[in-house]
Amino acid sequence: MPPVFRFAPSPNGYLHLGHALSALLNADKAKAAGGRLLLRIEDIDETRCRPEYETAIYDDLAWLGLKFAPPVRRQSEHYDDYRTALVRLDALGLIYPSFESRAEIAALVAERETNGPWPRDPDGAPLYPGNARAMAPAEQARRHAPGQPYALRLDMLAALERTGPLTWNEIGEGPAGETGVIADDPAAWGDVILARKETPTSYHLAVVVDDASQGITDVVRGCDLFHATSVHRLLQALLNLPQPRYQHHRLVLDRDGHKLSKSTNATGLRELRAQGVSVADIRKMVGLD
């Protein structure tokens, strides 16, 4: 079977040069390998995602000359797929609800840090500091009854006991030049959230289910997601899903050396296009030609 690549933007803002690099790289690699290129719209954040941003994504990608094999997969249309994955993980005894608010978690972290620094995940967020994992089923049921908000977390220790050590094959490079066979380290993320009461999936769970559903063989994405691959590899093993090849690429940075933001108009594709910048210019700006 020919390889399958994908570009998966979120419609929570306009595309910028960093998105152009990732989309063009995927298109170039799919063409060179005689493979297929798919489009996925990652729109599970219903508070930030907007129809006008999704329309703009299609416009920008068409301007770049990119064509995608149908159909486009929109995450908001596949919540049942994510619920099914959660049911499978729950049947393995690997999921538990936590009921603390963000403010309560911040207070717990502050309390823990009176005795020294509390561990952070690779993105800099504090690991979950609560003890909901040990909550009795009767207490869980009592809190669910009045409709109290909750997050569904992965019991990381139990998950790792089930899978044992894992690796993934990195064709590209991580932030520190990591490449080749990479030892998985999902424990660095603690008991990650896989869903919330109001949203039946998280990015981590959705991307793993989506890649399997779309038959993705090659994931080409920015190196800011390199460490998240540890969680994705773990979920693939737990759900018995295929493991794609990973190629993380450099980021396009602003003048201060920071990752581009969708609010940075100077690097937005629609602004650059309005200024008369060509697609050939875009390729040069992102270092492809």
C-alpha atoms as a PDB file:
ATOM      1  CA  MET A   1       0.000   0.000   0.000  1.00  0.00           C
ATOM      2  CA  PRO A   2       1.285   3.519  -0.761  1.00  0.00           C
ATOM      3  CA  PRO A   3       2.156   5.697   2.250  1.00  0.00           C
ATOM      4  CA  VAL A   4      -0.459   8.060   3.639  1.00  0.00           C
ATOM      5  CA  PHE A   5       0.397  11.516   4.996  1.00  0.00           C
ATOM      6  CA  ARG A   6      -1.834  14.113   6.620  1.00  0.00           C
ATOM      7  CA  PHE A   7      -2.027  17.801   7.441  1.00  0.00           C
ATOM      8  CA  ALA A   8      -4.173  18.512  10.507  1.00  0.00           C
ATOM      9  CA  PRO A   9      -4.755  22.193  11.345  1.00  0.00           C
ATOM     10  CA  SER A  10      -7.117  23.565  13.984  1.00  0.00           C
ATOM     11  CA  PRO A  11      -9.605  26.243  12.861  1.00  0.00           C
ATOM     12  CA  ASN A  12      -8.941  28.492  15.860  1.00  0.00           C
ATOM     13  CA  GLY A  13      -7.128  31.175  13.858  1.00  0.00           C
ATOM     14  CA  TYR A  14      -5.596  31.877  10.467  1.00  0.00           C
ATOM     15  CA  LEU A  15      -2.743  29.815   9.059  1.00  0.00           C
ATOM     16  CA  HIS A  16       0.785  31.241   9.201  1.00  0.00           C
ATOM     17  CA  LEU A  17       4.189  30.367   7.782  1.00  0.00           C
ATOM     18  CA  GLY A  18       4.682  27.546  10.273  1.00  0.00           C
ATOM     19  CA  HIS A  19       1.548  25.842   8.966  1.00  0.00           C
ATOM     20  CA  ALA A  20       2.748  26.407   5.408  1.00  0.00           C
ATOM     21  CA  LEU A  21       6.018  24.617   6.155  1.00  0.00           C
ATOM     22  CA  SER A  22       4.233  21.578   7.599  1.00  0.00           C
ATOM     23  CA  ALA A  23       1.610  21.417   4.846  1.00  0.00           C
ATOM     24  CA  LEU A  24       4.164  21.792   2.050  1.00  0.00           C
ATOM     25  CA  LEU A  25       6.509  19.231   3.608  1.00  0.00           C
ATOM     26  CA  ASN A  26       3.703  16.687   3.818  1.00  0.00           C
ATOM     27  CA  ALA A  27       2.703  17.390   0.226  1.00  0.00           C
ATOM     28  CA  ASP A  28       6.299  17.130  -1.027  1.00  0.00           C
ATOM     29  CA  LYS A  29       6.880  13.850   0.791  1.00  0.00           C
ATOM     30  CA  ALA A  30       3.584  12.339  -0.340  1.00  0.00           C
ATOM     31  CA  LYS A  31       4.389  13.232  -3.941  1.00  0.00           C
ATOM     32  CA  ALA A  32       7.946  11.885  -3.746  1.00  0.00           C
ATOM     33  CA  ALA A  33       6.751   8.595  -2.222  1.00  0.00           C
ATOM     34  CA  GLY A  34       3.803   8.163  -4.581  1.00  0.00           C
ATOM     35  CA  GLY A  35       1.529   8.352  -1.572  1.00  0.00           C
ATOM     36  CA  ARG A  36      -1.706  10.046  -0.554  1.00  0.00           C
ATOM     37  CA  LEU A  37      -2.167  13.322   1.308  1.00  0.00           C
ATOM     38  CA  LEU A  38      -5.182  13.722   3.591  1.00  0.00           C
ATOM     39  CA  LEU A  39      -6.649  16.725   5.389  1.00  0.00           C
ATOM     40  CA  ARG A  40      -8.015  16.629   8.917  1.00  0.00           C
ATOM     41  CA  ILE A  41      -9.723  19.542  10.674  1.00  0.00           C
ATOM     42  CA  GLU A  42      -8.999  19.307  14.413  1.00  0.00           C
ATOM     43  CA  ASP A  43     -11.973  21.222  15.752  1.00  0.00           C
ATOM     44  CA  ILE A  44     -12.678  19.661  19.150  1.00  0.00           C
ATOM     45  CA  ASP A  45     -12.092  23.002  20.926  1.00  0.00           C
ATOM     46  CA  GLU A  46     -15.573  24.298  20.272  1.00  0.00           C
ATOM     47  CA  THR A  47     -14.987  27.503  22.243  1.00  0.00           C
ATOM     48  CA  ARG A  48     -12.166  28.696  19.950  1.00  0.00           C
ATOM     49  CA  CYS A  49     -12.813  26.998  16.616  1.00  0.00           C
ATOM     50  CA  ARG A  50     -14.919  29.008  14.153  1.00  0.00           C
ATOM     51  CA  PRO A  51     -16.411  28.308  10.712  1.00  0.00           C
ATOM     52  CA  GLU A  52     -14.695  31.346   9.192  1.00  0.00           C
ATOM     53  CA  TYR A  53     -11.298  30.017  10.223  1.00  0.00           C
ATOM     54  CA  GLU A  54     -12.073  26.639   8.659  1.00  0.00           C
ATOM     55  CA  THR A  55     -13.105  28.349   5.419  1.00  0.00           C
ATOM     56  CA  ALA A  56      -9.868  30.332   5.483  1.00  0.00           C
ATOM     57  CA  ILE A  57      -7.870  27.100   5.888  1.00  0.00           C
ATOM     58  CA  TYR A  58      -9.373  25.723   2.666  1.00  0.00           C
ATOM     59  CA  ASP A  59      -8.672  29.016   0.885  1.00  0.00           C
ATOM     60  CA  ASP A  60      -5.038  29.175   2.019  1.00  0.00           C
ATOM     61  CA  LEU A  61      -4.317  25.540   1.170  1.00  0.00           C
ATOM     62  CA  ALA A  62      -5.875  25.954  -2.278  1.00  0.00           C
ATOM     63  CA  TRP A  63      -3.714  29.051  -2.844  1.00  0.00           C
ATOM     64  CA  LEU A  64      -0.634  27.020  -1.915  1.00  0.00           C
ATOM     65  CA  GLY A  65      -1.637  24.619  -4.676  1.00  0.00           C
ATOM     66  CA  LEU A  66      -2.227  21.690  -2.318  1.00  0.00           C
ATOM     67  CA  LYS A  67      -4.723  18.955  -3.131  1.00  0.00           C
ATOM     68  CA  PHE A  68      -6.001  16.414  -0.617  1.00  0.00           C
ATOM     69  CA  ALA A  69      -7.611  13.046  -1.185  1.00  0.00           C
ATOM     70  CA  PRO A  70     -11.245  13.066   0.014  1.00  0.00           C
ATOM     71  CA  PRO A  71     -12.902  13.003   2.403  1.00  0.00           C
ATOM     72  CA  VAL A  72     -11.828  15.698   4.847  1.00  0.00           C
ATOM     73  CA  ARG A  73     -12.094  14.342   8.400  1.00  0.00           C
ATOM     74  CA  ARG A  74     -13.584  16.778  10.907  1.00  0.00           C
ATOM     75  CA  GLN A  75     -13.024  15.686  14.498  1.00  0.00           C
ATOM     76  CA  SER A  76     -16.318  17.156  15.704  1.00  0.00           C
ATOM     77  CA  GLU A  77     -18.112  14.599  13.501  1.00  0.00           C
ATOM     78  CA  HIS A  78     -16.409  11.601  15.126  1.00  0.00           C
ATOM     79  CA  TYR A  79     -17.013  11.928  18.857  1.00  0.00           C
ATOM     80  CA  ASP A  80     -18.459   8.415  18.928  1.00  0.00           C
ATOM     81  CA  ASP A  81     -15.085   7.044  17.781  1.00  0.00           C
ATOM     82  CA  TYR A  82     -13.365   8.685  20.730  1.00  0.00           C
ATOM     83  CA  ARG A  83     -16.029   7.491  23.167  1.00  0.00           C
ATOM     84  CA  THR A  84     -15.487   3.942  21.920  1.00  0.00           C
ATOM     85  CA  ALA A  85     -11.759   4.247  22.620  1.00  0.00           C
ATOM     86  CA  LEU A  86     -12.495   5.553  26.123  1.00  0.00           C
ATOM     87  CA  VAL A  87     -14.790   2.604  26.788  1.00  0.00           C
ATOM     88  CA  ARG A  88     -11.991   0.223  25.785  1.00  0.00           C
ATOM     89  CA  LEU A  89      -9.513   1.931  28.101  1.00  0.00           C
ATOM     90  CA  ASP A  90     -12.056   1.993  30.918  1.00  0.00           C
ATOM     91  CA  ALA A  91     -12.643  -1.742  30.488  1.00  0.00           C
ATOM     92  CA  LEU A  92      -8.916  -2.215  31.087  1.00  0.00           C
ATOM     93  CA  GLY A  93      -9.211  -0.281  34.352  1.00  0.00           C
ATOM     94  CA  LEU A  94      -6.978   2.532  33.080  1.00  0.00           C
ATOM     95  CA  ILE A  95      -9.252   5.579  33.421  1.00  0.00           C
ATOM     96  CA  TYR A  96     -10.485   7.474  36.445  1.00  0.00           C
ATOM     97  CA  PRO A  97     -12.386  10.754  36.929  1.00  0.00           C
ATOM     98  CA  SER A  98     -10.893  13.722  38.738  1.00  0.00           C
ATOM     99  CA  PHE A  99     -13.209  16.469  39.956  1.00  0.00           C
ATOM    100  CA  GLU A 100     -10.825  19.280  40.933  1.00  0.00           C
ATOM    101  CA  SER A 101     -11.237  22.612  39.183  1.00  0.00           C
ATOM    102  CA  ARG A 102      -8.245  24.306  37.593  1.00  0.00           C
ATOM    103  CA  ALA A 103      -8.091  26.656  40.579  1.00  0.00           C
ATOM    104  CA  GLU A 104      -8.113  23.726  42.998  1.00  0.00           C
ATOM    105  CA  ILE A 105      -5.324  22.011  41.078  1.00  0.00           C
ATOM    106  CA  ALA A 106      -3.273  25.213  41.140  1.00  0.00           C
ATOM    107  CA  ALA A 107      -3.763  25.382  44.911  1.00  0.00           C
ATOM    108  CA  LEU A 108      -2.652  21.760  45.298  1.00  0.00           C
ATOM    109  CA  VAL A 109       0.469  22.432  43.252  1.00  0.00           C
ATOM    110  CA  ALA A 110       1.262  25.491  45.364  1.00  0.00           C
ATOM    111  CA  GLU A 111       0.858  23.360  48.495  1.00  0.00           C
ATOM    112  CA  ARG A 112       3.162  20.662  47.114  1.00  0.00           C
ATOM    113  CA  GLU A 113       5.778  23.247  46.199  1.00  0.00           C
ATOM    114  CA  THR A 114       6.208  24.338  49.788  1.00  0.00           C
ATOM    115  CA  ASN A 115       8.454  21.253  49.991  1.00  0.00           C
ATOM    116  CA  GLY A 116      10.283  21.887  46.711  1.00  0.00           C
ATOM    117  CA  PRO A 117       9.599  22.184  42.971  1.00  0.00           C
ATOM    118  CA  TRP A 118       6.667  20.155  41.705  1.00  0.00           C
ATOM    119  CA  PRO A 119       7.361  18.233  38.463  1.00  0.00           C
ATOM    120  CA  ARG A 120       6.212  19.690  35.146  1.00  0.00           C
ATOM    121  CA  ASP A 121       5.375  17.974  31.890  1.00  0.00           C
ATOM    122  CA  PRO A 122       7.389  18.693  28.712  1.00  0.00           C
ATOM    123  CA  ASP A 123       5.085  21.626  27.922  1.00  0.00           C
ATOM    124  CA  GLY A 124       5.750  23.163  31.344  1.00  0.00           C
ATOM    125  CA  ALA A 125       2.391  22.394  32.976  1.00  0.00           C
ATOM    126  CA  PRO A 126       2.451  20.855  36.475  1.00  0.00           C
ATOM    127  CA  LEU A 127       1.690  17.156  36.695  1.00  0.00           C
ATOM    128  CA  TYR A 128      -1.643  16.240  38.239  1.00  0.00           C
ATOM    129  CA  PRO A 129      -1.168  16.581  42.021  1.00  0.00           C
ATOM    130  CA  GLY A 130      -4.459  15.099  43.272  1.00  0.00           C
ATOM    131  CA  ASN A 131      -5.407  11.671  44.593  1.00  0.00           C
ATOM    132  CA  ALA A 132      -8.583  11.012  42.586  1.00  0.00           C
ATOM    133  CA  ARG A 133      -7.053   7.748  41.368  1.00  0.00           C
ATOM    134  CA  ALA A 134      -7.749   6.298  44.814  1.00  0.00           C
ATOM    135  CA  MET A 135     -11.322   7.622  45.092  1.00  0.00           C
ATOM    136  CA  ALA A 136     -13.867   4.921  45.981  1.00  0.00           C
ATOM    137  CA  PRO A 137     -16.412   4.040  43.261  1.00  0.00           C
ATOM    138  CA  ALA A 138     -19.257   5.085  45.545  1.00  0.00           C
ATOM    139  CA  GLU A 139     -17.753   8.555  45.937  1.00  0.00           C
ATOM    140  CA  GLN A 140     -17.229   8.810  42.183  1.00  0.00           C
ATOM    141  CA  ALA A 141     -20.898   7.940  41.634  1.00  0.00           C
ATOM    142  CA  ARG A 142     -21.984  10.482  44.257  1.00  0.00           C
ATOM    143  CA  ARG A 143     -20.091  13.262  42.494  1.00  0.00           C
ATOM    144  CA  HIS A 144     -21.323  12.238  39.056  1.00  0.00           C
ATOM    145  CA  ALA A 145     -24.951  12.344  40.173  1.00  0.00           C
ATOM    146  CA  PRO A 146     -25.331  16.159  40.403  1.00  0.00           C
ATOM    147  CA  GLY A 147     -23.481  16.638  37.117  1.00  0.00           C
ATOM    148  CA  GLN A 148     -20.273  17.949  38.646  1.00  0.00           C
ATOM    149  CA  PRO A 149     -17.582  18.791  36.052  1.00  0.00           C
ATOM    150  CA  TYR A 150     -14.815  16.234  35.757  1.00  0.00           C
ATOM    151  CA  ALA A 151     -11.838  15.160  33.689  1.00  0.00           C
ATOM    152  CA  LEU A 152     -11.118  11.578  32.683  1.00  0.00           C
ATOM    153  CA  ARG A 153      -7.441  10.795  33.291  1.00  0.00           C
ATOM    154  CA  LEU A 154      -5.208   7.937  32.227  1.00  0.00           C
ATOM    155  CA  ASP A 155      -3.734   5.982  35.125  1.00  0.00           C
ATOM    156  CA  MET A 156      -0.188   6.257  33.830  1.00  0.00           C
ATOM    157  CA  LEU A 157       1.431   3.747  36.183  1.00  0.00           C
ATOM    158  CA  ALA A 158      -1.193   1.098  35.438  1.00  0.00           C
ATOM    159  CA  ALA A 159      -0.917   1.781  31.698  1.00  0.00           C
ATOM    160  CA  LEU A 160       2.864   1.373  31.734  1.00  0.00           C
ATOM    161  CA  GLU A 161       2.568  -1.852  33.708  1.00  0.00           C
ATOM    162  CA  ARG A 162       0.344  -3.195  30.940  1.00  0.00           C
ATOM    163  CA  THR A 163       2.518  -2.177  27.978  1.00  0.00           C
ATOM    164  CA  GLY A 164       6.054  -2.302  29.333  1.00  0.00           C
ATOM    165  CA  PRO A 165       8.782  -0.200  27.640  1.00  0.00           C
ATOM    166  CA  LEU A 166       7.921   1.207  24.211  1.00  0.00           C
ATOM    167  CA  THR A 167       9.789   2.952  21.407  1.00  0.00           C
ATOM    168  CA  TRP A 168       9.023   4.804  18.210  1.00  0.00           C
ATOM    169  CA  ASN A 169      10.969   5.317  14.999  1.00  0.00           C
ATOM    170  CA  GLU A 170      11.936   8.970  14.494  1.00  0.00           C
ATOM    171  CA  ILE A 171      12.971   9.789  10.929  1.00  0.00           C
ATOM    172  CA  GLY A 172      13.283  13.496  11.647  1.00  0.00           C
ATOM    173  CA  GLU A 173      14.650  15.224  14.729  1.00  0.00           C
ATOM    174  CA  GLY A 174      13.372  16.276  18.122  1.00  0.00           C
ATOM    175  CA  PRO A 175      14.138  19.642  19.769  1.00  0.00           C
ATOM    176  CA  ALA A 176      17.553  18.396  20.907  1.00  0.00           C
ATOM    177  CA  GLY A 177      18.359  16.521  17.712  1.00  0.00           C
ATOM    178  CA  GLU A 178      16.856  13.209  18.880  1.00  0.00           C
ATOM    179  CA  THR A 179      16.496  10.753  16.010  1.00  0.00           C
ATOM    180  CA  GLY A 180      16.367   7.022  15.266  1.00  0.00           C
ATOM    181  CA  VAL A 181      14.805   4.659  17.781  1.00  0.00           C
ATOM    182  CA  ILE A 182      13.385   6.789  20.603  1.00  0.00           C
ATOM    183  CA  ALA A 183      12.659   5.359  24.054  1.00  0.00           C
ATOM    184  CA  ASP A 184       9.101   6.252  25.035  1.00  0.00           C
ATOM    185  CA  ASP A 185       8.672   8.373  28.187  1.00  0.00           C
ATOM    186  CA  PRO A 186       4.938   8.963  28.700  1.00  0.00           C
ATOM    187  CA  ALA A 187       5.418   9.101  32.487  1.00  0.00           C
ATOM    188  CA  ALA A 188       6.840  12.593  31.948  1.00  0.00           C
ATOM    189  CA  TRP A 189       3.241  13.697  31.316  1.00  0.00           C
ATOM    190  CA  GLY A 190       1.736  12.205  34.462  1.00  0.00           C
ATOM    191  CA  ASP A 191      -1.914  11.155  34.444  1.00  0.00           C
ATOM    192  CA  VAL A 192      -2.884  12.962  31.253  1.00  0.00           C
ATOM    193  CA  ILE A 193      -6.452  14.063  30.564  1.00  0.00           C
ATOM    194  CA  LEU A 194      -8.153  12.023  27.836  1.00  0.00           C
ATOM    195  CA  ALA A 195     -11.583  13.688  27.983  1.00  0.00           C
ATOM    196  CA  ARG A 196     -13.712  16.103  29.977  1.00  0.00           C
ATOM    197  CA  LYS A 197     -17.390  16.148  30.824  1.00  0.00           C
ATOM    198  CA  GLU A 198     -18.055  18.789  28.174  1.00  0.00           C
ATOM    199  CA  THR A 199     -15.627  17.403  25.570  1.00  0.00           C
ATOM    200  CA  PRO A 200     -15.508  13.649  24.911  1.00  0.00           C
ATOM    201  CA  THR A 201     -11.858  13.625  23.881  1.00  0.00           C
ATOM    202  CA  SER A 202      -8.516  15.347  24.243  1.00  0.00           C
ATOM    203  CA  TYR A 203      -5.950  16.098  21.563  1.00  0.00           C
ATOM    204  CA  HIS A 204      -3.874  13.079  22.579  1.00  0.00           C
ATOM    205  CA  LEU A 205      -6.713  10.589  22.263  1.00  0.00           C
ATOM    206  CA  ALA A 206      -8.263  12.130  19.157  1.00  0.00           C
ATOM    207  CA  VAL A 207      -5.053  12.263  17.147  1.00  0.00           C
ATOM    208  CA  VAL A 208      -4.277   8.599  17.848  1.00  0.00           C
ATOM    209  CA  VAL A 209      -7.784   7.439  16.905  1.00  0.00           C
ATOM    210  CA  ASP A 210      -7.819   9.689  13.831  1.00  0.00           C
ATOM    211  CA  ASP A 211      -4.441   8.529  12.526  1.00  0.00           C
ATOM    212  CA  ALA A 212      -5.577   4.908  12.785  1.00  0.00           C
ATOM    213  CA  SER A 213      -8.980   5.619  11.213  1.00  0.00           C
ATOM    214  CA  GLN A 214      -7.410   7.463   8.286  1.00  0.00           C
ATOM    215  CA  GLY A 215      -4.716   4.846   7.767  1.00  0.00           C
ATOM    216  CA  ILE A 216      -1.905   7.339   8.337  1.00  0.00           C
ATOM    217  CA  THR A 217       1.492   5.716   7.820  1.00  0.00           C
ATOM    218  CA  ASP A 218       3.697   8.825   8.135  1.00  0.00           C
ATOM    219  CA  VAL A 219       3.208  11.645  10.643  1.00  0.00           C
ATOM    220  CA  VAL A 220       5.176  14.739   9.600  1.00  0.00           C
ATOM    221  CA  ARG A 221       4.726  17.574  12.099  1.00  0.00           C
ATOM    222  CA  GLY A 222       6.567  20.244  14.080  1.00  0.00           C
ATOM    223  CA  CYS A 223       9.119  19.290  16.723  1.00  0.00           C
ATOM    224  CA  ASP A 224       6.995  21.054  19.356  1.00  0.00           C
ATOM    225  CA  LEU A 225       4.953  17.839  19.338  1.00  0.00           C
ATOM    226  CA  PHE A 226       7.966  15.524  19.622  1.00  0.00           C
ATOM    227  CA  HIS A 227       7.513  14.769  23.332  1.00  0.00           C
ATOM    228  CA  ALA A 228       3.754  14.289  22.948  1.00  0.00           C
ATOM    229  CA  THR A 229       4.582  11.291  20.756  1.00  0.00           C
ATOM    230  CA  SER A 230       5.342   9.363  23.960  1.00  0.00           C
ATOM    231  CA  VAL A 231       1.695   9.619  24.994  1.00  0.00           C
ATOM    232  CA  HIS A 232       0.508   8.794  21.478  1.00  0.00           C
ATOM    233  CA  ARG A 233       2.713   5.715  21.272  1.00  0.00           C
ATOM    234  CA  LEU A 234       1.365   4.523  24.642  1.00  0.00           C
ATOM    235  CA  LEU A 235      -2.256   4.954  23.560  1.00  0.00           C
ATOM    236  CA  GLN A 236      -1.557   3.108  20.311  1.00  0.00           C
ATOM    237  CA  ALA A 237      -0.212   0.161  22.282  1.00  0.00           C
ATOM    238  CA  LEU A 238      -3.134   0.159  24.734  1.00  0.00           C
ATOM    239  CA  LEU A 239      -5.736   0.359  21.963  1.00  0.00           C
ATOM    240  CA  ASN A 240      -3.907  -2.075  19.663  1.00  0.00           C
ATOM    241  CA  LEU A 241      -3.609   0.537  16.904  1.00  0.00           C
ATOM    242  CA  PRO A 242      -0.917   0.649  14.197  1.00  0.00           C
ATOM    243  CA  GLN A 243       2.195   2.719  14.785  1.00  0.00           C
ATOM    244  CA  PRO A 244       3.019   5.255  12.059  1.00  0.00           C
ATOM    245  CA  ARG A 245       6.480   6.514  11.234  1.00  0.00           C
ATOM    246  CA  TYR A 246       7.244   9.913  12.770  1.00  0.00           C
ATOM    247  CA  GLN A 247       9.183  12.779  11.265  1.00  0.00           C
ATOM    248  CA  HIS A 248       9.310  15.936  13.360  1.00  0.00           C
ATOM    249  CA  HIS A 249      10.600  19.027  11.621  1.00  0.00           C
ATOM    250  CA  ARG A 250      12.034  22.369  12.648  1.00  0.00           C
ATOM    251  CA  LEU A 251       9.725  25.240  13.509  1.00  0.00           C
ATOM    252  CA  VAL A 252       9.454  28.590  11.787  1.00  0.00           C
ATOM    253  CA  LEU A 253      10.378  31.147  14.448  1.00  0.00           C
ATOM    254  CA  ASP A 254       9.775  34.871  14.758  1.00  0.00           C
ATOM    255  CA  ARG A 255      12.527  37.477  15.064  1.00  0.00           C
ATOM    256  CA  ASP A 256      12.766  36.859  18.798  1.00  0.00           C
ATOM    257  CA  GLY A 257      13.216  33.128  18.309  1.00  0.00           C
ATOM    258  CA  HIS A 258       9.697  32.235  19.464  1.00  0.00           C
ATOM    259  CA  LYS A 259       7.239  29.819  17.855  1.00  0.00           C
ATOM    260  CA  LEU A 260       4.832  31.618  15.535  1.00  0.00           C
ATOM    261  CA  SER A 261       1.368  32.455  16.798  1.00  0.00           C
ATOM    262  CA  LYS A 262      -1.853  32.617  14.823  1.00  0.00           C
ATOM    263  CA  SER A 263      -2.216  36.177  16.093  1.00  0.00           C
ATOM    264  CA  THR A 264       1.025  37.243  14.360  1.00  0.00           C
ATOM    265  CA  ASN A 265      -0.306  39.058  11.316  1.00  0.00           C
ATOM    266  CA  ALA A 266       3.139  39.590   9.801  1.00  0.00           C
ATOM    267  CA  THR A 267       3.475  35.868   9.166  1.00  0.00           C
ATOM    268  CA  GLY A 268      -0.162  35.073   8.338  1.00  0.00           C
ATOM    269  CA  LEU A 269      -0.672  33.517   4.914  1.00  0.00           C
ATOM    270  CA  ARG A 270      -3.722  35.620   4.093  1.00  0.00           C
ATOM    271  CA  GLU A 271      -1.845  38.837   4.939  1.00  0.00           C
ATOM    272  CA  LEU A 272       1.190  37.798   2.906  1.00  0.00           C
ATOM    273  CA  ARG A 273      -1.012  36.821  -0.022  1.00  0.00           C
ATOM    274  CA  ALA A 274      -2.745  40.215   0.118  1.00  0.00           C
ATOM    275  CA  GLN A 275       0.694  41.843  -0.079  1.00  0.00           C
ATOM    276  CA  GLY A 276       1.398  40.080  -3.360  1.00  0.00           C
ATOM    277  CA  VAL A 277       3.698  37.359  -1.979  1.00  0.00           C
ATOM    278  CA  SER A 278       3.781  34.322  -4.269  1.00  0.00           C
ATOM    279  CA  VAL A 279       3.735  30.634  -3.400  1.00  0.00           C
ATOM    280  CA  ALA A 280       7.334  30.418  -4.596  1.00  0.00           C
ATOM    281  CA  ASP A 281       8.171  33.214  -2.136  1.00  0.00           C
ATOM    282  CA  ILE A 282       6.458  31.276   0.662  1.00  0.00           C
ATOM    283  CA  ARG A 283       8.561  28.195  -0.079  1.00  0.00           C
ATOM    284  CA  LYS A 284      11.709  30.310   0.153  1.00  0.00           C
ATOM    285  CA  MET A 285      10.533  32.009   3.344  1.00  0.00           C
ATOM    286  CA  VAL A 286      10.072  28.663   5.095  1.00  0.00           C
ATOM    287  CA  GLY A 287      13.374  27.308   3.774  1.00  0.00           C
ATOM    288  CA  LEU A 288      12.112  24.718   1.283  1.00  0.00           C
ATOM    289  CA  ASP A 289      13.764  26.183  -1.828  1.00  0.00           C
END
